[in-house]
Amino acid sequence: MATCKCCGCGQQDDRYDKLNQLIDKYKEKKGALIPVLHGAQELFGYLPEDVLETIARKLQVPLAEVYGVATFYSFFNLKPKGKHLIGVSLGTACYVRGAQDVVDELKKQLNIDVNETTEDGNFTLALTRCVGACGLAPVMTIDDDVYGRVTPEKVKDILKKYQ
Ligand code: FES
């Protein structure tokens, strides 16, 4: 069994064994790359570099092609996601009511850009489409919680609940 490579904790990590089983299962099939990437992301939560290298080597696909597919589809993540996922709707109603100011405040408070994760791994910031709560625009979500009529002044207090 391999040792955890994510955080250096030295614990046994059976995800690499599972990854190898997954690759073996699809190896002989046509179009194996996408289902293998899907399965790998389910196992690891994202697609670390060494996982992409393993997939390329075992499927005998050039690494550039593996990266190409992993970066082309938005549902693949090459970076780990934070514990809490923040989404700000940039649908029309939210946009005209100041969603961009909320995004700018979040970036400032968290010291990250959109699609990045804070250094402590607590938050990932993403932009979303309309989440169907336009009457509450601008809308921000954290995990399954929805916050309406968000202003930059409210951002700090909302974040505190998740720290
Ligand atoms: S536009 Fe933001 S919730 Fe609909």
Coordinates of N, CA and C and ligand atoms in Angstrom, one line a residue:
M1 N 0.8 -1.2 0.0 CA 0.0 0.0 0.0 C 0.9 1.3 0.0
A2 N 0.5 2.3 -0.8 CA 1.3 3.5 -0.9 C 1.1 4.3 0.4
T3 N 2.0 5.3 0.6 CA 1.9 6.2 1.7 C 1.3 7.5 1.2
C4 N 0.5 8.2 2.0 CA -0.1 9.4 1.6 C 0.8 10.4 1.0
K5 N 0.5 11.0 -0.1 CA 1.4 11.9 -0.8 C 0.8 13.3 -0.7
C6 N -0.4 13.4 -0.2 CA -1.1 14.7 -0.2 C -0.5 15.7 0.9
C7 N -0.3 15.2 2.1 CA 0.0 16.1 3.2 C 1.3 15.6 3.9
G8 N 1.9 14.5 3.5 CA 3.1 14.1 4.1 C 2.8 13.5 5.5
C9 N 1.6 13.1 5.8 CA 1.3 12.6 7.1 C 1.9 11.2 7.3
G10 N 2.3 10.5 6.3 CA 2.9 9.2 6.4 C 1.9 8.1 6.6
Q11 N 0.6 8.4 6.5 CA -0.4 7.3 6.7 C -0.5 6.5 5.5
Q12 N -1.0 5.3 5.7 CA -1.2 4.4 4.6 C -2.3 4.9 3.7
D13 N -2.2 4.9 2.4 CA -3.2 5.5 1.6 C -3.6 4.5 0.5
D14 N -4.8 3.9 0.6 CA -5.2 2.9 -0.4 C -5.8 3.5 -1.6
R15 N -5.8 4.8 -1.7 CA -6.4 5.4 -2.9 C -5.5 5.1 -4.1
Y16 N -4.2 5.0 -3.9 CA -3.4 4.7 -5.1 C -3.6 3.2 -5.6
D17 N -3.9 2.3 -4.7 CA -4.3 1.0 -5.1 C -5.6 1.0 -5.9
K18 N -6.5 1.8 -5.3 CA -7.8 1.9 -6.0 C -7.7 2.5 -7.4
L19 N -6.8 3.5 -7.5 CA -6.5 4.1 -8.8 C -6.0 3.1 -9.8
N20 N -5.0 2.3 -9.3 CA -4.5 1.2 -10.2 C -5.6 0.3 -10.6
Q21 N -6.5 -0.1 -9.7 CA -7.6 -1.0 -10.1 C -8.5 -0.4 -11.1
L22 N -8.7 0.9 -10.9 CA -9.6 1.7 -11.8 C -9.0 1.7 -13.2
I23 N -7.7 2.0 -13.3 CA -7.0 2.0 -14.6 C -7.0 0.7 -15.3
D24 N -6.7 -0.4 -14.5 CA -6.8 -1.8 -15.0 C -8.1 -2.1 -15.6
K25 N -9.2 -1.6 -14.9 CA -10.5 -1.9 -15.4 C -10.8 -1.3 -16.8
Y26 N -10.3 -0.1 -17.0 CA -10.6 0.7 -18.3 C -9.5 0.5 -19.3
K27 N -8.3 0.1 -18.9 CA -7.1 0.1 -19.8 C -7.4 -0.4 -21.2
E28 N -8.1 -1.5 -21.4 CA -8.3 -2.1 -22.7 C -9.5 -1.4 -23.5
K29 N -10.2 -0.5 -22.8 CA -11.4 0.0 -23.4 C -11.0 1.3 -24.2
K30 N -11.8 1.6 -25.2 CA -11.6 2.8 -26.0 C -12.2 4.0 -25.2
G31 N -11.5 5.1 -25.3 CA -12.0 6.3 -24.6 C -11.9 6.2 -23.1
A32 N -10.8 5.5 -22.6 CA -10.7 5.2 -21.2 C -10.3 6.5 -20.4
L33 N -9.7 7.4 -21.0 CA -9.2 8.6 -20.3 C -10.2 9.3 -19.4
I34 N -11.3 9.7 -20.0 CA -12.3 10.5 -19.2 C -12.9 9.7 -18.0
P35 N -13.4 8.5 -18.2 CA -13.8 7.8 -17.0 C -12.8 7.6 -16.0
V36 N -11.5 7.3 -16.4 CA -10.5 7.2 -15.4 C -10.2 8.5 -14.6
L37 N -10.2 9.6 -15.4 CA -10.0 10.9 -14.7 C -11.2 11.2 -13.7
H38 N -12.4 10.8 -14.1 CA -13.6 11.0 -13.3 C -13.4 10.2 -12.0
G39 N -13.0 8.9 -12.2 CA -12.9 8.1 -11.0 C -11.7 8.5 -10.1
A40 N -10.7 9.0 -10.7 CA -9.5 9.5 -9.9 C -9.9 10.7 -9.1
Q41 N -10.7 11.6 -9.7 CA -11.2 12.8 -9.0 C -12.1 12.5 -7.8
E42 N -12.9 11.4 -8.0 CA -13.7 11.0 -6.9 C -12.9 10.4 -5.8
L43 N -11.8 9.8 -6.1 CA -10.9 9.2 -5.1 C -10.2 10.3 -4.3
F44 N -9.6 11.3 -5.1 CA -8.7 12.2 -4.5 C -9.3 13.6 -4.2
G45 N -10.5 13.8 -4.8 CA -11.2 15.1 -4.6 C -10.7 16.1 -5.6
Y46 N -9.6 15.9 -6.2 CA -9.1 16.7 -7.3 C -8.0 15.8 -8.1
L47 N -7.3 16.4 -9.0 CA -6.4 15.6 -9.8 C -5.0 16.0 -9.6
P48 N -4.3 15.5 -8.6 CA -2.9 15.9 -8.3 C -2.0 15.5 -9.5
E49 N -0.9 16.1 -9.5 CA 0.1 15.9 -10.6 C 0.5 14.5 -10.7
D50 N 0.8 13.9 -9.6 CA 1.4 12.5 -9.6 C 0.3 11.5 -10.1
V51 N -1.0 11.8 -9.8 CA -2.1 11.0 -10.3 C -2.2 11.1 -11.8
L52 N -2.0 12.3 -12.4 CA -2.1 12.5 -13.8 C -0.9 11.7 -14.5
E53 N 0.2 11.8 -13.8 CA 1.4 11.1 -14.4 C 1.2 9.5 -14.4
T54 N 0.6 9.0 -13.3 CA 0.3 7.6 -13.2 C -0.7 7.2 -14.3
I55 N -1.7 8.0 -14.5 CA -2.7 7.7 -15.5 C -2.1 7.7 -16.9
A56 N -1.3 8.7 -17.2 CA -0.6 8.8 -18.5 C 0.2 7.5 -18.7
R57 N 1.0 7.2 -17.7 CA 2.0 6.1 -17.9 C 1.2 4.8 -18.1
K58 N 0.2 4.5 -17.2 CA -0.5 3.2 -17.3 C -1.4 3.1 -18.5
L59 N -2.0 4.2 -18.9 CA -2.9 4.1 -20.1 C -2.1 4.3 -21.4
Q60 N -0.8 4.6 -21.2 CA 0.1 4.8 -22.4 C -0.4 5.9 -23.3
V61 N -0.8 7.0 -22.6 CA -1.2 8.2 -23.3 C -0.2 9.3 -23.0
P62 N 0.1 10.2 -23.9 CA 1.1 11.3 -23.6 C 0.5 12.1 -22.5
L63 N 1.4 12.5 -21.6 CA 1.0 13.3 -20.4 C 0.4 14.6 -20.9
A64 N 0.9 15.2 -22.0 CA 0.3 16.4 -22.5 C -1.2 16.2 -22.8
E65 N -1.5 15.1 -23.3 CA -2.9 14.8 -23.7 C -3.8 14.7 -22.4
V66 N -3.2 14.0 -21.4 CA -4.0 13.9 -20.1 C -4.2 15.3 -19.5
Y67 N -3.2 16.1 -19.5 CA -3.4 17.5 -19.0 C -4.4 18.3 -19.9
G68 N -4.3 18.0 -21.2 CA -5.2 18.7 -22.1 C -6.7 18.4 -21.8
V69 N -7.0 17.2 -21.6 CA -8.3 16.8 -21.3 C -8.7 17.3 -19.9
A70 N -7.8 17.1 -18.9 CA -8.1 17.5 -17.5 C -8.4 19.0 -17.4
T71 N -7.7 19.8 -18.3 CA -7.9 21.3 -18.2 C -9.1 21.7 -19.1
F72 N -9.4 20.9 -20.1 CA -10.5 21.4 -21.0 C -11.8 21.3 -20.4
Y73 N -12.1 20.3 -19.6 CA -13.4 20.1 -19.0 C -13.5 20.8 -17.6
S74 N -14.5 21.6 -17.5 CA -14.5 22.4 -16.2 C -14.8 21.6 -15.0
F75 N -15.3 20.3 -15.2 CA -15.6 19.5 -14.0 C -14.4 18.8 -13.4
F76 N -13.3 19.0 -14.1 CA -12.0 18.4 -13.5 C -11.3 19.5 -12.8
N77 N -10.8 19.2 -11.6 CA -10.0 20.2 -10.8 C -8.6 19.8 -10.6
L78 N -7.7 20.7 -11.0 CA -6.3 20.3 -10.8 C -5.7 20.8 -9.5
K79 N -6.6 21.5 -8.8 CA -6.1 22.0 -7.5 C -7.1 21.5 -6.4
P80 N -6.7 21.3 -5.2 CA -7.6 20.9 -4.1 C -8.6 21.9 -3.8
K81 N -9.8 21.5 -3.5 CA -10.9 22.4 -3.1 C -10.8 22.6 -1.6
G82 N -11.3 23.8 -1.2 CA -11.3 24.1 0.2 C -12.4 23.4 0.9
K83 N -12.4 23.4 2.3 CA -13.4 22.8 3.1 C -14.8 23.4 2.7
H84 N -14.8 24.7 2.5 CA -16.1 25.4 2.2 C -16.0 26.0 0.8
L85 N -17.0 25.8 0.0 CA -17.1 26.3 -1.3 C -18.0 27.6 -1.3
I86 N -17.4 28.7 -1.6 CA -18.1 30.0 -1.8 C -18.5 30.2 -3.2
G87 N -19.7 30.4 -3.5 CA -20.1 30.8 -4.9 C -20.8 32.1 -4.9
V88 N -20.5 32.9 -5.9 CA -21.2 34.2 -6.0 C -21.8 34.2 -7.4
S89 N -23.2 34.4 -7.4 CA -23.9 34.3 -8.7 C -23.5 35.6 -9.5
L90 N -23.1 35.3 -10.7 CA -22.9 36.4 -11.7 C -24.0 36.4 -12.7
G91 N -25.2 35.9 -12.4 CA -26.3 36.0 -13.3 C -26.7 37.5 -13.4
T92 N -27.5 37.8 -14.3 CA -27.8 39.2 -14.6 C -28.3 40.0 -13.4
A93 N -29.3 39.5 -12.7 CA -29.9 40.2 -11.6 C -28.8 40.5 -10.5
C94 N -28.0 39.5 -10.2 CA -27.0 39.7 -9.2 C -25.9 40.6 -9.7
Y95 N -25.6 40.5 -11.0 CA -24.5 41.4 -11.5 C -24.9 42.8 -11.4
V96 N -26.2 43.1 -11.9 CA -26.6 44.6 -11.8 C -26.8 45.1 -10.4
R97 N -26.9 44.2 -9.5 CA -27.1 44.7 -8.1 C -25.8 44.6 -7.3
G98 N -24.7 44.5 -8.0 CA -23.4 44.6 -7.3 C -22.7 43.4 -6.9
A99 N -22.9 42.3 -7.6 CA -22.2 41.0 -7.2 C -20.7 41.2 -7.4
Q100 N -20.3 42.0 -8.3 CA -18.8 42.1 -8.5 C -18.1 42.7 -7.3
D101 N -18.9 43.7 -6.7 CA -18.3 44.3 -5.5 C -18.1 43.3 -4.3
V102 N -19.1 42.3 -4.3 CA -19.0 41.3 -3.3 C -17.8 40.4 -3.6
V103 N -17.7 40.0 -4.9 CA -16.5 39.2 -5.3 C -15.2 39.9 -4.9
D104 N -15.1 41.2 -5.2 CA -13.9 41.9 -4.9 C -13.6 41.9 -3.4
E105 N -14.7 42.1 -2.6 CA -14.5 42.0 -1.1 C -14.0 40.7 -0.6
L106 N -14.6 39.6 -1.2 CA -14.2 38.2 -0.9 C -12.7 38.0 -1.2
K107 N -12.3 38.5 -2.4 CA -11.0 38.3 -2.8 C -10.0 39.0 -1.8
K108 N -10.4 40.2 -1.4 CA -9.6 41.0 -0.4 C -9.6 40.3 1.0
Q109 N -10.7 39.9 1.4 CA -10.8 39.2 2.8 C -10.0 37.9 2.8
L110 N -10.1 37.1 1.7 CA -9.5 35.8 1.7 C -8.1 35.8 1.1
N111 N -7.8 36.9 0.5 CA -6.5 37.0 -0.1 C -6.2 35.9 -1.2
I112 N -7.3 35.7 -2.0 CA -7.2 34.7 -3.1 C -7.9 35.3 -4.3
D113 N -7.7 34.7 -5.4 CA -8.5 35.1 -6.6 C -9.6 34.1 -6.8
V114 N -10.4 34.4 -7.8 CA -11.5 33.5 -8.1 C -10.9 32.1 -8.6
N115 N -11.6 31.0 -8.2 CA -11.1 29.7 -8.4 C -9.9 29.3 -7.7
E116 N -9.6 30.0 -6.6 CA -8.4 29.6 -5.8 C -8.9 29.2 -4.4
T117 N -8.0 28.6 -3.7 CA -8.3 28.1 -2.3 C -7.4 28.8 -1.3
T118 N -7.9 29.2 -0.2 CA -7.1 29.9 0.8 C -6.0 29.0 1.3
E119 N -5.0 29.6 1.8 CA -3.8 28.8 2.2 C -4.1 27.8 3.3
D120 N -5.1 28.1 4.2 CA -5.4 27.2 5.2 C -6.4 26.1 4.7
G121 N -6.7 26.1 3.5 CA -7.6 25.1 2.9 C -9.1 25.2 3.3
N122 N -9.4 26.4 3.9 CA -10.8 26.5 4.4 C -11.8 26.9 3.4
F123 N -11.4 27.8 2.4 CA -12.4 28.3 1.5 C -11.9 28.2 0.0
T124 N -12.8 27.9 -0.9 CA -12.5 28.1 -2.3 C -13.5 29.0 -2.8
L125 N -13.1 30.0 -3.7 CA -14.0 31.0 -4.2 C -14.3 30.7 -5.7
A126 N -15.6 30.7 -6.0 CA -16.0 30.4 -7.4 C -17.1 31.4 -7.8
L127 N -17.2 31.6 -9.1 CA -18.3 32.3 -9.6 C -19.3 31.3 -10.1
T128 N -20.6 31.6 -10.0 CA -21.6 30.7 -10.5 C -22.6 31.4 -11.4
R129 N -23.4 30.6 -12.1 CA -24.5 31.2 -12.8 C -25.6 31.5 -11.9
C130 N -26.7 31.9 -12.4 CA -27.9 32.2 -11.6 C -28.3 31.0 -10.8
V131 N -28.5 31.1 -9.5 CA -28.9 30.0 -8.7 C -30.4 29.9 -8.4
G132 N -31.2 30.8 -9.1 CA -32.6 30.7 -9.0 C -33.2 31.5 -7.8
A133 N -32.4 32.4 -7.3 CA -32.9 33.2 -6.1 C -32.7 34.7 -6.5
C134 N -33.1 35.0 -7.7 CA -32.8 36.4 -8.2 C -33.4 37.5 -7.4
G135 N -34.6 37.2 -6.8 CA -35.3 38.2 -5.9 C -34.4 38.6 -4.8
L136 N -33.4 37.8 -4.4 CA -32.5 38.1 -3.3 C -31.2 38.7 -3.8
A137 N -31.1 39.0 -5.0 CA -29.8 39.4 -5.6 C -29.2 40.6 -4.8
P138 N -27.9 40.7 -4.7 CA -26.9 39.7 -5.1 C -26.8 38.5 -4.1
V139 N -26.7 37.3 -4.7 CA -26.7 36.1 -3.9 C -25.3 35.5 -3.8
M140 N -25.0 35.0 -2.6 CA -23.8 34.3 -2.4 C -24.1 33.0 -1.7
T141 N -23.4 31.9 -2.0 CA -23.7 30.6 -1.4 C -22.4 30.2 -0.7
I142 N -22.6 29.5 0.5 CA -21.4 28.8 1.1 C -21.9 27.4 1.3
D143 N -21.3 26.5 0.7 CA -21.8 25.1 0.7 C -23.3 25.1 0.3
D144 N -24.2 24.6 1.3 CA -25.6 24.6 0.9 C -26.3 25.8 1.5
D145 N -25.6 26.7 2.1 CA -26.3 27.9 2.6 C -26.4 29.0 1.6
V146 N -27.5 29.7 1.6 CA -27.7 30.8 0.6 C -27.9 32.1 1.3
Y147 N -27.1 33.1 0.9 CA -27.2 34.4 1.5 C -27.7 35.4 0.4
G148 N -28.7 36.2 0.8 CA -29.3 37.1 -0.2 C -29.0 38.6 0.2
R149 N -29.1 39.5 -0.8 CA -28.9 40.9 -0.6 C -27.5 41.1 0.1
V150 N -26.5 40.4 -0.4 CA -25.2 40.6 0.2 C -24.6 41.9 -0.2
T151 N -23.9 42.5 0.8 CA -23.2 43.7 0.4 C -21.7 43.5 0.9
P152 N -20.8 44.2 0.3 CA -19.4 44.0 0.8 C -19.2 44.1 2.3
E153 N -20.0 45.0 2.9 CA -19.9 45.2 4.4 C -20.4 43.9 5.1
K154 N -21.2 43.1 4.5 CA -21.7 41.9 5.3 C -20.7 40.7 5.1
V155 N -19.8 40.8 4.2 CA -19.0 39.6 3.8 C -18.2 39.1 5.0
K156 N -17.6 40.0 5.8 CA -16.7 39.6 6.9 C -17.5 38.8 7.9
D157 N -18.7 39.2 8.3 CA -19.5 38.5 9.3 C -20.0 37.2 8.8
I158 N -20.3 37.1 7.5 CA -20.7 35.8 6.9 C -19.6 34.8 7.0
L159 N -18.4 35.3 6.6 CA -17.2 34.4 6.6 C -16.9 33.8 8.0
K160 N -17.1 34.7 9.0 CA -16.8 34.3 10.4 C -17.5 33.0 10.8
K161 N -18.7 32.8 10.3 CA -19.4 31.6 10.7 C -18.7 30.3 10.3
Y162 N -17.8 30.4 9.3 CA -17.2 29.2 8.7 C -15.7 29.1 9.1
Q163 N -15.3 30.0 10.0 CA -13.9 29.9 10.4 C -13.6 29.2 11.7
Ligands
FES1 S1 -29.1 36.1 -11.1 FE1 -28.2 35.6 -9.2 S2 -29.6 34.2 -8.4 FE2 -30.4 34.7 -10.3

